[in-house]
PDB file of C-alpha atoms in Angstrom:
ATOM      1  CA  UNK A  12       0.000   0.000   0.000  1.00 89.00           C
ATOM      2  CA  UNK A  13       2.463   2.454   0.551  1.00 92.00           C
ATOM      3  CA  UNK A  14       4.771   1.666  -2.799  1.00 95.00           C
ATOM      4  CA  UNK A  15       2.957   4.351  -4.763  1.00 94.00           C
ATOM      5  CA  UNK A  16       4.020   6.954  -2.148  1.00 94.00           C
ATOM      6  CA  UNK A  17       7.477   5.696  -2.315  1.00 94.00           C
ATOM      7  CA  UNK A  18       7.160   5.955  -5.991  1.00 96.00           C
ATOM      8  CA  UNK A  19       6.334   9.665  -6.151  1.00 94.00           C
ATOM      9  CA  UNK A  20       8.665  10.423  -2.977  1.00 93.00           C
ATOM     10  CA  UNK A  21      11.197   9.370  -5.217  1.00 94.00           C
ATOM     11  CA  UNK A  22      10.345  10.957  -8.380  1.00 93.00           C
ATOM     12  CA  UNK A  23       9.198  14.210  -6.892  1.00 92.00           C
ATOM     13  CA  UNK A  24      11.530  14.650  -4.389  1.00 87.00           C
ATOM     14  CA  UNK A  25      14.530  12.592  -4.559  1.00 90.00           C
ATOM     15  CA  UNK A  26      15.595  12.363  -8.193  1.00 91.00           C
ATOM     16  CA  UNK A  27      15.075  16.073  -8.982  1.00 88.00           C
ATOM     17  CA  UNK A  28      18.236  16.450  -6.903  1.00 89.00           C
ATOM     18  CA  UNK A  29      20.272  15.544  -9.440  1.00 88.00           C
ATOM     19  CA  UNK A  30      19.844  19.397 -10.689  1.00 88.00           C
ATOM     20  CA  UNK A  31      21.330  20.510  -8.326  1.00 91.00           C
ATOM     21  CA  UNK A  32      24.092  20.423 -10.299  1.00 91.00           C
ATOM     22  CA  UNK A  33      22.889  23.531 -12.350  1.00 91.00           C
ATOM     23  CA  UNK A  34      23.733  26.083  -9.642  1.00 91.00           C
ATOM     24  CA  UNK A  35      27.684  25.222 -10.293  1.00 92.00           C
ATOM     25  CA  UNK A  36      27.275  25.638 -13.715  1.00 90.00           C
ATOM     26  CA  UNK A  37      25.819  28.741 -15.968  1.00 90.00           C
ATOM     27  CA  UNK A  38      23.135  26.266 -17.650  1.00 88.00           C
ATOM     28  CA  UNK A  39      22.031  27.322 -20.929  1.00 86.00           C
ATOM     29  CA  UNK A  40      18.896  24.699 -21.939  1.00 84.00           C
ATOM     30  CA  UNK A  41      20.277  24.982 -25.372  1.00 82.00           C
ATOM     31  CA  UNK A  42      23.578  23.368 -24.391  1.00 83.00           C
ATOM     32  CA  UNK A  43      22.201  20.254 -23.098  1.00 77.00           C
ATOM     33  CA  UNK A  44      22.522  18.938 -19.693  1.00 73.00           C
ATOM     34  CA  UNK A  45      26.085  17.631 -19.824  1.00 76.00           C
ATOM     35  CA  UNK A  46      27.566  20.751 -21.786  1.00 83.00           C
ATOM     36  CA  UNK A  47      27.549  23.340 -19.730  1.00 85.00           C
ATOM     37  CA  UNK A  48      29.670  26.087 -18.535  1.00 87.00           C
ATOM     38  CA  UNK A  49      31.181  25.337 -14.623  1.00 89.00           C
ATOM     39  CA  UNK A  50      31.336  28.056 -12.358  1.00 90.00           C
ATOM     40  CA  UNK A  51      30.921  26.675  -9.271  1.00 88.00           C
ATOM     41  CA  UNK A  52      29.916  28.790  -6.290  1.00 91.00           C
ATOM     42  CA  UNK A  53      29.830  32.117  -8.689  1.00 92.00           C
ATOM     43  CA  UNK A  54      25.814  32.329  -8.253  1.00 92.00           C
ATOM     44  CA  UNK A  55      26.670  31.565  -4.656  1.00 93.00           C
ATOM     45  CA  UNK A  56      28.794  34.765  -4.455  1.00 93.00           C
ATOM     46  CA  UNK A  57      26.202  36.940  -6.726  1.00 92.00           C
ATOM     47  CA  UNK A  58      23.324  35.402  -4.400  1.00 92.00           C
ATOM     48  CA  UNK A  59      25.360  36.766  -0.767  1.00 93.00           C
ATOM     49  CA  UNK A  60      26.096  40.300  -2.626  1.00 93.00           C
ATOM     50  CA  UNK A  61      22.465  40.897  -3.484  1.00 91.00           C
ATOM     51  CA  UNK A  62      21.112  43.109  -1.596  1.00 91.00           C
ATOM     52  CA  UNK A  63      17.321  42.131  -2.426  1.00 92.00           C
ATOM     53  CA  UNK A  64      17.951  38.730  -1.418  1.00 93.00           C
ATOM     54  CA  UNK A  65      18.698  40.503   1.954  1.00 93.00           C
ATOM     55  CA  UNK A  66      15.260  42.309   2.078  1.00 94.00           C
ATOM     56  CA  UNK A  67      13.718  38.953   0.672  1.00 93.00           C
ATOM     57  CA  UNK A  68      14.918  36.895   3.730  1.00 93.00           C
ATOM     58  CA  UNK A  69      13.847  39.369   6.236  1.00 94.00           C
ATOM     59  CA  UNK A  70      10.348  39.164   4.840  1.00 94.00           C
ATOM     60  CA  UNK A  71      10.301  35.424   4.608  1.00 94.00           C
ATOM     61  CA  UNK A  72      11.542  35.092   8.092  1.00 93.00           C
ATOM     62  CA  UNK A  73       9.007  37.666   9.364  1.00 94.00           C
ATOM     63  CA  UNK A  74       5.949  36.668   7.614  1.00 94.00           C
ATOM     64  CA  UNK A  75       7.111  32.821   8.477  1.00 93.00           C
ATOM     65  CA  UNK A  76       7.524  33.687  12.258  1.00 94.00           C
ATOM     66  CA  UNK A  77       4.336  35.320  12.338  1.00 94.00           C
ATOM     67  CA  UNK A  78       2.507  31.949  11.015  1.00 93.00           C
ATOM     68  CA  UNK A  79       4.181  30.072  13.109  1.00 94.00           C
ATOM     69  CA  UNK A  80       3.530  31.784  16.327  1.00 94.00           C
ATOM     70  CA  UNK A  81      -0.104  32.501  15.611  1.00 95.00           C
ATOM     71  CA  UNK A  82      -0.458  29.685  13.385  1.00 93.00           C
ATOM     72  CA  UNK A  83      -0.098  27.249  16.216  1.00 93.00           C
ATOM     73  CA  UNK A  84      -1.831  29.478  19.109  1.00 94.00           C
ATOM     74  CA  UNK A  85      -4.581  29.623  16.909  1.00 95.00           C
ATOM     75  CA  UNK A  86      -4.848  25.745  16.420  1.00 94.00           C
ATOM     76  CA  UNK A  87      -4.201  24.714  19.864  1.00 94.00           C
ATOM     77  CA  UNK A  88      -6.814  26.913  21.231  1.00 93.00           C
ATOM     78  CA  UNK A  89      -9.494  26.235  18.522  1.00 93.00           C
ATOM     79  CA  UNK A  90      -8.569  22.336  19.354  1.00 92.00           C
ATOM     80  CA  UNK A  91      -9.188  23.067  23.072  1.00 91.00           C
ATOM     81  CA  UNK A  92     -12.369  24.947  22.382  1.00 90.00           C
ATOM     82  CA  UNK A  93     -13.971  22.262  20.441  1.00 89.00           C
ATOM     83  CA  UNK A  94     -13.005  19.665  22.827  1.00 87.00           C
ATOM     84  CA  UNK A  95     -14.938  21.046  25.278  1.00 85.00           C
ATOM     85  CA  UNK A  96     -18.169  21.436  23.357  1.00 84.00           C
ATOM     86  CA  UNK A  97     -20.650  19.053  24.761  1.00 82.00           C
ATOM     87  CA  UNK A  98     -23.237  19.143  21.937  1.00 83.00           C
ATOM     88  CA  UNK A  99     -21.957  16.858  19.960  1.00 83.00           C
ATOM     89  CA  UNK A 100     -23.779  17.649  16.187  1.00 86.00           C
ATOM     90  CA  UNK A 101     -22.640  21.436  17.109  1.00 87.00           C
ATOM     91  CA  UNK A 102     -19.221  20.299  17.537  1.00 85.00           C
ATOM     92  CA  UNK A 103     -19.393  18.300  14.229  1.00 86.00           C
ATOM     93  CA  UNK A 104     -20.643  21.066  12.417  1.00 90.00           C
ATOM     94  CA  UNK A 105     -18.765  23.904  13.852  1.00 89.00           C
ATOM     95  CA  UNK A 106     -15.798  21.434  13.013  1.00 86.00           C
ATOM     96  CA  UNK A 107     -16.506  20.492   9.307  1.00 88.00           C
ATOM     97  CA  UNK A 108     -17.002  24.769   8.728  1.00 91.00           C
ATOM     98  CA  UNK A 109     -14.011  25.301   9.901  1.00 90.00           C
ATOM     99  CA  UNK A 110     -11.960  23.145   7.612  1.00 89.00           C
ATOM    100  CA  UNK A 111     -13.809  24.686   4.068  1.00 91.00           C
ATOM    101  CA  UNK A 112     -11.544  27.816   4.100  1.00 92.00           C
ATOM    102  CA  UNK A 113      -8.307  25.056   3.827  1.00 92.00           C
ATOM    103  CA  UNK A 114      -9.630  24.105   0.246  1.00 92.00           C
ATOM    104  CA  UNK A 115     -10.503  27.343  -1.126  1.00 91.00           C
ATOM    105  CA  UNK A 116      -7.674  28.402  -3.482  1.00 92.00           C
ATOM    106  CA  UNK A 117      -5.556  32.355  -2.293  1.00 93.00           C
ATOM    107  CA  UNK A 118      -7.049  33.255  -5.378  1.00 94.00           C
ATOM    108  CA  UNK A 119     -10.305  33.742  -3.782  1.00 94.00           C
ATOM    109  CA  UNK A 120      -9.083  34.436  -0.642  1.00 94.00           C
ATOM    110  CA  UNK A 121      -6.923  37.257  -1.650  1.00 94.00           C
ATOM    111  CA  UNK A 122      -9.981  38.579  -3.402  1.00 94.00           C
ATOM    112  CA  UNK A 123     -12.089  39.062  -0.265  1.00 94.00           C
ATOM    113  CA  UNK A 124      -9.491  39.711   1.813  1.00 94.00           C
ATOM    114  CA  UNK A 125      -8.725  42.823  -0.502  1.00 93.00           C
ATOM    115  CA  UNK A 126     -12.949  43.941  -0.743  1.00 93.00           C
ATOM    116  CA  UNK A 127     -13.222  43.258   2.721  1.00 93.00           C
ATOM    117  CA  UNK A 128     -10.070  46.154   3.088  1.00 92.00           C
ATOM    118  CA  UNK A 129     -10.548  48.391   0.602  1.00 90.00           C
ATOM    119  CA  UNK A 130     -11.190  51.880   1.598  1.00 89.00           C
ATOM    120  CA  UNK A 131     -15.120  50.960   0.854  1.00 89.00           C
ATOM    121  CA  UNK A 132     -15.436  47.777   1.970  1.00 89.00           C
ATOM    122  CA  UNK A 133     -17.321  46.652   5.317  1.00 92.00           C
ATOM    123  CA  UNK A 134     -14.550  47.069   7.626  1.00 93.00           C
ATOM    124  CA  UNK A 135     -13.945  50.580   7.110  1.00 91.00           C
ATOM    125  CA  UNK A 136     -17.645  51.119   6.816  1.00 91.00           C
ATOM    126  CA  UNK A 137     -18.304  49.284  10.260  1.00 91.00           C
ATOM    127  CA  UNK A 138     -15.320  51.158  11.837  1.00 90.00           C
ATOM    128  CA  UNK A 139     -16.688  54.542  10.519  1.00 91.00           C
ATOM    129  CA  UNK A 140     -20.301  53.565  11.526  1.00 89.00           C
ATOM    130  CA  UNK A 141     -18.651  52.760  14.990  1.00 88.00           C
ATOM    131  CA  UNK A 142     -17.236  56.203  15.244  1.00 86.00           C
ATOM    132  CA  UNK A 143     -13.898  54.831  15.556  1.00 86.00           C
ATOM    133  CA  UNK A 144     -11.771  56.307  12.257  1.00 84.00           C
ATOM    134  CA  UNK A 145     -12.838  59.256  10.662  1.00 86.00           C
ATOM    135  CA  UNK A 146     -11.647  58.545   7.723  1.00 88.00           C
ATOM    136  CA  UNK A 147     -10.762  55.101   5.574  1.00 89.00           C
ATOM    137  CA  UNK A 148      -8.026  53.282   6.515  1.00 91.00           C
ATOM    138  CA  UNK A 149      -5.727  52.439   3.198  1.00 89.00           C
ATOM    139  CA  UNK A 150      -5.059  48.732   4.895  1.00 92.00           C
ATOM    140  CA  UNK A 151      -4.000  47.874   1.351  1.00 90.00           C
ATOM    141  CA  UNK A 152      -1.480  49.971   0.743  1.00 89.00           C
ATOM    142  CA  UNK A 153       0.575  50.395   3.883  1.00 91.00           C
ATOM    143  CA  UNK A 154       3.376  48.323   4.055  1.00 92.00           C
ATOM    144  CA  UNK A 155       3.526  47.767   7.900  1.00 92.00           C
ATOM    145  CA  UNK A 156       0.501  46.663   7.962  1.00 93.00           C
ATOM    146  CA  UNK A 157       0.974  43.746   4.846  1.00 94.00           C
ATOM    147  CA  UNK A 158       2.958  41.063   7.454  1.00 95.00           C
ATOM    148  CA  UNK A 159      -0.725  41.497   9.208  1.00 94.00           C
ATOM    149  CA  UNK A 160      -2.607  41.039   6.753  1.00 95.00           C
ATOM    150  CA  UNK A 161      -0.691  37.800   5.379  1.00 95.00           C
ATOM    151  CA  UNK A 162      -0.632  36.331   8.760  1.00 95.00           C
ATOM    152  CA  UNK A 163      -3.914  37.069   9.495  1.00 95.00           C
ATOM    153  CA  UNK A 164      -5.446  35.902   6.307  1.00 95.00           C
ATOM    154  CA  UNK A 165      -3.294  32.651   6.746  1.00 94.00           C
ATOM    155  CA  UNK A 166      -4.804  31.937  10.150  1.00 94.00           C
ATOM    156  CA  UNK A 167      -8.064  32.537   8.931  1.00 94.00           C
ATOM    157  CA  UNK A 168      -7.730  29.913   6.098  1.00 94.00           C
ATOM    158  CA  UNK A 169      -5.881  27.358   7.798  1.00 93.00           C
ATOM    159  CA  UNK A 170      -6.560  26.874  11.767  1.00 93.00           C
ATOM    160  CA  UNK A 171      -9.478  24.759  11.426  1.00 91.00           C
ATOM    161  CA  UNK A 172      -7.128  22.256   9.273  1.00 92.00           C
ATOM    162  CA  UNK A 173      -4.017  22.950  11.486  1.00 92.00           C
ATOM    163  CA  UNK A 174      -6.400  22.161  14.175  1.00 92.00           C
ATOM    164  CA  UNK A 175      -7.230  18.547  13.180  1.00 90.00           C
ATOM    165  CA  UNK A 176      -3.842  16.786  14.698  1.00 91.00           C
ATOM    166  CA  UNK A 177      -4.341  18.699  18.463  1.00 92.00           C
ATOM    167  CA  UNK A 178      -7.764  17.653  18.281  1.00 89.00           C
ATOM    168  CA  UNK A 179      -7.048  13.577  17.247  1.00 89.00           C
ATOM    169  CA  UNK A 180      -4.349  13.901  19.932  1.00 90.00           C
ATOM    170  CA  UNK A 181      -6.632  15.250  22.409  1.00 90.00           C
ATOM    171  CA  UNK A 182      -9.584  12.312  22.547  1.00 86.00           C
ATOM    172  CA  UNK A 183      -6.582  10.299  22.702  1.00 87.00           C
ATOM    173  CA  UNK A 184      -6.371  11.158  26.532  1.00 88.00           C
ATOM    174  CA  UNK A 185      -7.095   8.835  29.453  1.00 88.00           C
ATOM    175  CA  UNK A 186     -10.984   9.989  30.640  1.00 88.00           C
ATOM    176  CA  UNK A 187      -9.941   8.264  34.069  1.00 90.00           C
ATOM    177  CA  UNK A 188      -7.584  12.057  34.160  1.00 90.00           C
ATOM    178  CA  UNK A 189     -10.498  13.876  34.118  1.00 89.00           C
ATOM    179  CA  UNK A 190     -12.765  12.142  36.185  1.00 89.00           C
ATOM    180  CA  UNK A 191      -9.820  12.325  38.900  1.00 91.00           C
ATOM    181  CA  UNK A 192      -9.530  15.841  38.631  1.00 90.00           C
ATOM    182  CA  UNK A 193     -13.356  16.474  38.924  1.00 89.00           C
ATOM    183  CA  UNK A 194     -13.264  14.638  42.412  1.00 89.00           C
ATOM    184  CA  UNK A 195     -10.495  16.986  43.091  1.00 86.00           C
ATOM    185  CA  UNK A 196     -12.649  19.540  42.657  1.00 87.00           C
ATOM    186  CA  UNK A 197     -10.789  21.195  39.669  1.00 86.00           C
ATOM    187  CA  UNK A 198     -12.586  23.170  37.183  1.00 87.00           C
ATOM    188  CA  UNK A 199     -12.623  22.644  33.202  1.00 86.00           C
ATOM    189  CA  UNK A 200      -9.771  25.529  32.659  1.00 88.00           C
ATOM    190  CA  UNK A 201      -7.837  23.901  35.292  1.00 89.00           C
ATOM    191  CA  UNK A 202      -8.281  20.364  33.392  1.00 89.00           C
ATOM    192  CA  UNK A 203      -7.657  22.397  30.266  1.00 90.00           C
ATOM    193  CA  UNK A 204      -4.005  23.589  31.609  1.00 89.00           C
ATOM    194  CA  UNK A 205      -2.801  20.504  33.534  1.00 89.00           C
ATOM    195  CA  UNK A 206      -4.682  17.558  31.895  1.00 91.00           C
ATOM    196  CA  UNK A 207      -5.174  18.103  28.116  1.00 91.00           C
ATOM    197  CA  UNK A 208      -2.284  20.358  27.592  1.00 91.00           C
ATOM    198  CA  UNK A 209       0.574  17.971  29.399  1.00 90.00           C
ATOM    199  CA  UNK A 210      -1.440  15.295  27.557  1.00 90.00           C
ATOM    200  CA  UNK A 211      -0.268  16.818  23.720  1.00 90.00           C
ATOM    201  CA  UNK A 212       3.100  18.663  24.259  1.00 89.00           C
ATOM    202  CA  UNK A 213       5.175  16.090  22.469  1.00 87.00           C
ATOM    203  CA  UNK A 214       2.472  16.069  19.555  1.00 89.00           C
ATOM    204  CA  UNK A 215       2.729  19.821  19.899  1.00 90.00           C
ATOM    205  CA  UNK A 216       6.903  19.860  19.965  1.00 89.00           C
ATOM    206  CA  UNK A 217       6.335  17.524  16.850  1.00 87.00           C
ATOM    207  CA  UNK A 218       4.806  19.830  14.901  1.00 89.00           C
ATOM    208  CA  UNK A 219       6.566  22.814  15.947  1.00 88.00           C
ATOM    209  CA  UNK A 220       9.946  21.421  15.291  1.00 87.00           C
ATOM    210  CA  UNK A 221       8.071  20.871  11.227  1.00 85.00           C
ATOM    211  CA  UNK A 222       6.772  24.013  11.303  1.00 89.00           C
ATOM    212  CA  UNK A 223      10.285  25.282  12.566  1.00 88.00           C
ATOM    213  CA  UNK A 224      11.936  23.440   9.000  1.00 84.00           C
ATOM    214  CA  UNK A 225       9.575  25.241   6.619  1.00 85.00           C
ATOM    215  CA  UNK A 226       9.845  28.411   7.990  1.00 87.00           C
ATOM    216  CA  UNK A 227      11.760  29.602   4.818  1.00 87.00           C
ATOM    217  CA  UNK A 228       9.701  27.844   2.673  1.00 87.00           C
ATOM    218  CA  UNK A 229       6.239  29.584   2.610  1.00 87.00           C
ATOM    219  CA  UNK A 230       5.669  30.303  -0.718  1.00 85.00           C
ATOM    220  CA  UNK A 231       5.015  33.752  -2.423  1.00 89.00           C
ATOM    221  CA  UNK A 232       0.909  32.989  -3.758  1.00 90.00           C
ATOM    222  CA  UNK A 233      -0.085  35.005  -0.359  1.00 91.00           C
ATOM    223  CA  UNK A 234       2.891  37.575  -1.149  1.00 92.00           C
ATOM    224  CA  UNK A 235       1.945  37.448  -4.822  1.00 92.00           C
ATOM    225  CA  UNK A 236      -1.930  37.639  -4.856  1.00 92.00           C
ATOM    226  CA  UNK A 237      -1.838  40.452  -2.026  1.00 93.00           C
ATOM    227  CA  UNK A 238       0.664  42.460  -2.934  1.00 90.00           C
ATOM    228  CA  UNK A 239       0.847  45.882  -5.214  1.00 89.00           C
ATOM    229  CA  UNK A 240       3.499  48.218  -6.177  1.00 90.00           C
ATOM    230  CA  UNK A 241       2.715  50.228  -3.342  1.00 91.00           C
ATOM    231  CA  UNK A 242       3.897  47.510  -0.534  1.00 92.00           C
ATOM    232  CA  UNK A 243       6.016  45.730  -3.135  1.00 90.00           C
ATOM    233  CA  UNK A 244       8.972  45.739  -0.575  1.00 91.00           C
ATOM    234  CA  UNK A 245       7.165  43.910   2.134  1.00 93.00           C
ATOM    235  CA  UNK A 246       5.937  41.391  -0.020  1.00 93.00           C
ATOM    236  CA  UNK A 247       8.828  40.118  -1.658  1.00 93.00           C
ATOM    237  CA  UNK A 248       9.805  37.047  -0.341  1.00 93.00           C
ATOM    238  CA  UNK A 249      12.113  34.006  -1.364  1.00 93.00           C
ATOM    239  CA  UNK A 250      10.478  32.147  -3.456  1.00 92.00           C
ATOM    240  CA  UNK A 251       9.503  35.126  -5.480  1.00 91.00           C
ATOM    241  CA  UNK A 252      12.397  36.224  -5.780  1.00 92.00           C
ATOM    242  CA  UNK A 253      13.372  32.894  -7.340  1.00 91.00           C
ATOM    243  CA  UNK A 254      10.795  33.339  -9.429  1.00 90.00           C
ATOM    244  CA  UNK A 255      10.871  36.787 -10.730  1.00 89.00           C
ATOM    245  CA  UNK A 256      14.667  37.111 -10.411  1.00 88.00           C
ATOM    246  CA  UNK A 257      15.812  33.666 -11.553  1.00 88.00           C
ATOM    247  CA  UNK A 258      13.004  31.884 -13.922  1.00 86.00           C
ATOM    248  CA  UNK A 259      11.713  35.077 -14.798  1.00 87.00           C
ATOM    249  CA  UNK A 260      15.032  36.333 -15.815  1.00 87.00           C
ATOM    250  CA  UNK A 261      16.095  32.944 -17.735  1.00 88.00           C
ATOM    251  CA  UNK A 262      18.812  32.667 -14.429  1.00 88.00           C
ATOM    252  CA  UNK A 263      18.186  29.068 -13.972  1.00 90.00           C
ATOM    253  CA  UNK A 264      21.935  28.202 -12.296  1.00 92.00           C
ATOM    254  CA  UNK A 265      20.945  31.567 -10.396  1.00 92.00           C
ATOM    255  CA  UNK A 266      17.407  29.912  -9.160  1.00 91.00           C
ATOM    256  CA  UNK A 267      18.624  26.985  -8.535  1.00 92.00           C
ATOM    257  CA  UNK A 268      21.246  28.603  -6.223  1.00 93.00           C
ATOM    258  CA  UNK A 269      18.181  30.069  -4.269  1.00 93.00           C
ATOM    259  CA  UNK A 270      16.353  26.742  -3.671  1.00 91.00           C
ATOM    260  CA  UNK A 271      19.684  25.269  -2.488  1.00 92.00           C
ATOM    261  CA  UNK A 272      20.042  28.035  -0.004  1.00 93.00           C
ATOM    262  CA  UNK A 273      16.685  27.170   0.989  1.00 91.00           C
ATOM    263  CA  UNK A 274      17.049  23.723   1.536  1.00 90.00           C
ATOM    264  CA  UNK A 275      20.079  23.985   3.634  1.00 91.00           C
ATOM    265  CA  UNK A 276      18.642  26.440   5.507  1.00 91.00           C
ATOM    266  CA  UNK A 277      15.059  23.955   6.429  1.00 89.00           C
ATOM    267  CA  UNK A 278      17.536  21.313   7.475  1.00 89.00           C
ATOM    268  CA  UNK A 279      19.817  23.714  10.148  1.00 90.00           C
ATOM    269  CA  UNK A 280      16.528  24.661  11.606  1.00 89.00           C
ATOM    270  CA  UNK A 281      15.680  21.280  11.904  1.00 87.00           C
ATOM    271  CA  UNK A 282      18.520  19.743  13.391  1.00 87.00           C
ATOM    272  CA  UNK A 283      18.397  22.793  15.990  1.00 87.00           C
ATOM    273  CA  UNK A 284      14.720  22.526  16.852  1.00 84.00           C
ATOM    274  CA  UNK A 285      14.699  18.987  17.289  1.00 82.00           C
ATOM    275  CA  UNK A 286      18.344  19.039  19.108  1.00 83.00           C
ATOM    276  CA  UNK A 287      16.312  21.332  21.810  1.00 80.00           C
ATOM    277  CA  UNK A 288      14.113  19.396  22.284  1.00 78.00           C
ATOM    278  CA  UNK A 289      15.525  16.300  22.321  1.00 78.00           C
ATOM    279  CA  UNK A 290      17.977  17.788  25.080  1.00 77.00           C
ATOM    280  CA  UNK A 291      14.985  19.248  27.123  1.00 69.00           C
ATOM    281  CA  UNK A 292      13.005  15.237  26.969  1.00 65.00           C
ATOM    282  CA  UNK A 293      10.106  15.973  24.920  1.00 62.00           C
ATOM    283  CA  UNK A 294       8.682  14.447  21.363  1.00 59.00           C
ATOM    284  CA  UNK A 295      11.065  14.615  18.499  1.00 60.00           C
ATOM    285  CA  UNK A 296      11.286  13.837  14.928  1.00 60.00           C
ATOM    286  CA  UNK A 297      14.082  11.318  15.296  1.00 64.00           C
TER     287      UNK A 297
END
């Protein structure tokens, strides 16, 4: 049963390796694969003197923090919420809602994110209405506020999925714990914070420590479909910088060069997440 995912493991991930080889070389597709020009860590060199690449990586590592942090605050706590709904078809429902904004594409998420912001839109009419502003708030076109936005808009479409591993991991806890700490007298926060909590950290240290790897790797469609020209510095990130700057310039050996970096980078962050918390006792990837 599990051959075919072995099959397009290997495919996918393993065997497109091999072009690696392209960021030590200055690969011209017309030259074939085995004809090409060796330069070695040239693109490496171009890549550290770039000062874009600079502003790229602070945005990835901001925007991927952000998720991170909030990503997972906002999953535990929805988890925790839902366990302790006692109406069970609410629960169900209120569950199976929550995980429709996962499989909606940023296409259409970008698109009410930006009506929903716009200087006409219901947010600036509701805070107007409230009294609060005077005047619209340009939400799309300030660039401290587009590392918000992203994160926010990320939350929004993906805590309900995020949320499906805590809450697995949470019925997964002895009832006898509960029923224990009832006669003790304690109330549902307190079984909350010492019961269900201690019951998932190593599921939650699990998927921080993945969450921790592809921190560099969160894509630009977010960057790409909320971005203008206006917050255009705030939204460039790493892999569209690969993309604009490498693919979309022809650069392959130059892109290439990029996803290396990236890679490299996924695995340090790995090795030191899991490291910690393999030397503090709880769950680890290996």
């Amino acid at each position: 049963m599990a051959l075919p995912f072995v099959i397009w493991l290997l495919v996918f991930k393993y065997i497109p390796i091999a072009g690696w080889v392209m960021a030590f070389q200055n690969y011209k597709p017309q030259n074939g694969f085995f004809n090409q020009e060796w330069v070695f860590l040239d693109h490496f060199k171009e890549l550290f003197h770039e000062p874009m690449f600079y502003r790229a990586l602070e945005n990835t590592l901001g925007m991927g923090i952000l998720g991170i942090v909030f990503g997972t605050l906002s999953a535990i706590t929805f988890a925790l919420l839902l366990n302790e709904m006692r109406f069970v078809w609410f629960k169900k429902m209120t569950q199976t809602i929550s995980y429709l904004p996962h499989f909606v594409s940023w296409v259409i998420v970008a698109n009410i994110v930006t009506t929903m912001l716009s200087q006409e839109g219901p947010i600036n009419t509701l805070l107007m209405g409230m009294g609060i502003i005077d005047n619209p708030i340009g939400f799309m076109s300030n660039p401290d506020m587009f590392w918000g936005i992203v994160t926010v808009s990320d939350v929004w479409k993906e805590t309900g999925w995020n949320a499906i591993i805590y809450f697995a991991a949470m019925a997964g806890v002895d009832p006898q714990l509960y029923e224990a700490a009832k006669v003790d007298g304690a109330s549902r926060w307190r079984q909350m914070w010492h019961i269900t909590l201690p019951s998932i950290r190593p599921v939650i240290i699990v998927l921080l420590i993945l969450n921790i790897g592809n921190l560099i790797n969160i894509g630009f469609e977010k960057q790409m479909l909320l971005g203008n020209n206006i917050v255009a510095d705030k939204a460039l990130v790493i892999d569209l910088y690969a993309l604009n700057y490498g693919i979309g310039m022809f650069r392959y050996s130059f892109g290439t060069a990029i996803g290396i970096f990236k890679s490299v980078v996924s695995i340090v962050l790995i090795l030191i997440a899991n490291g910690f918390a393999k030397r503090v006792g709880e769950g680890r990837v290996f």
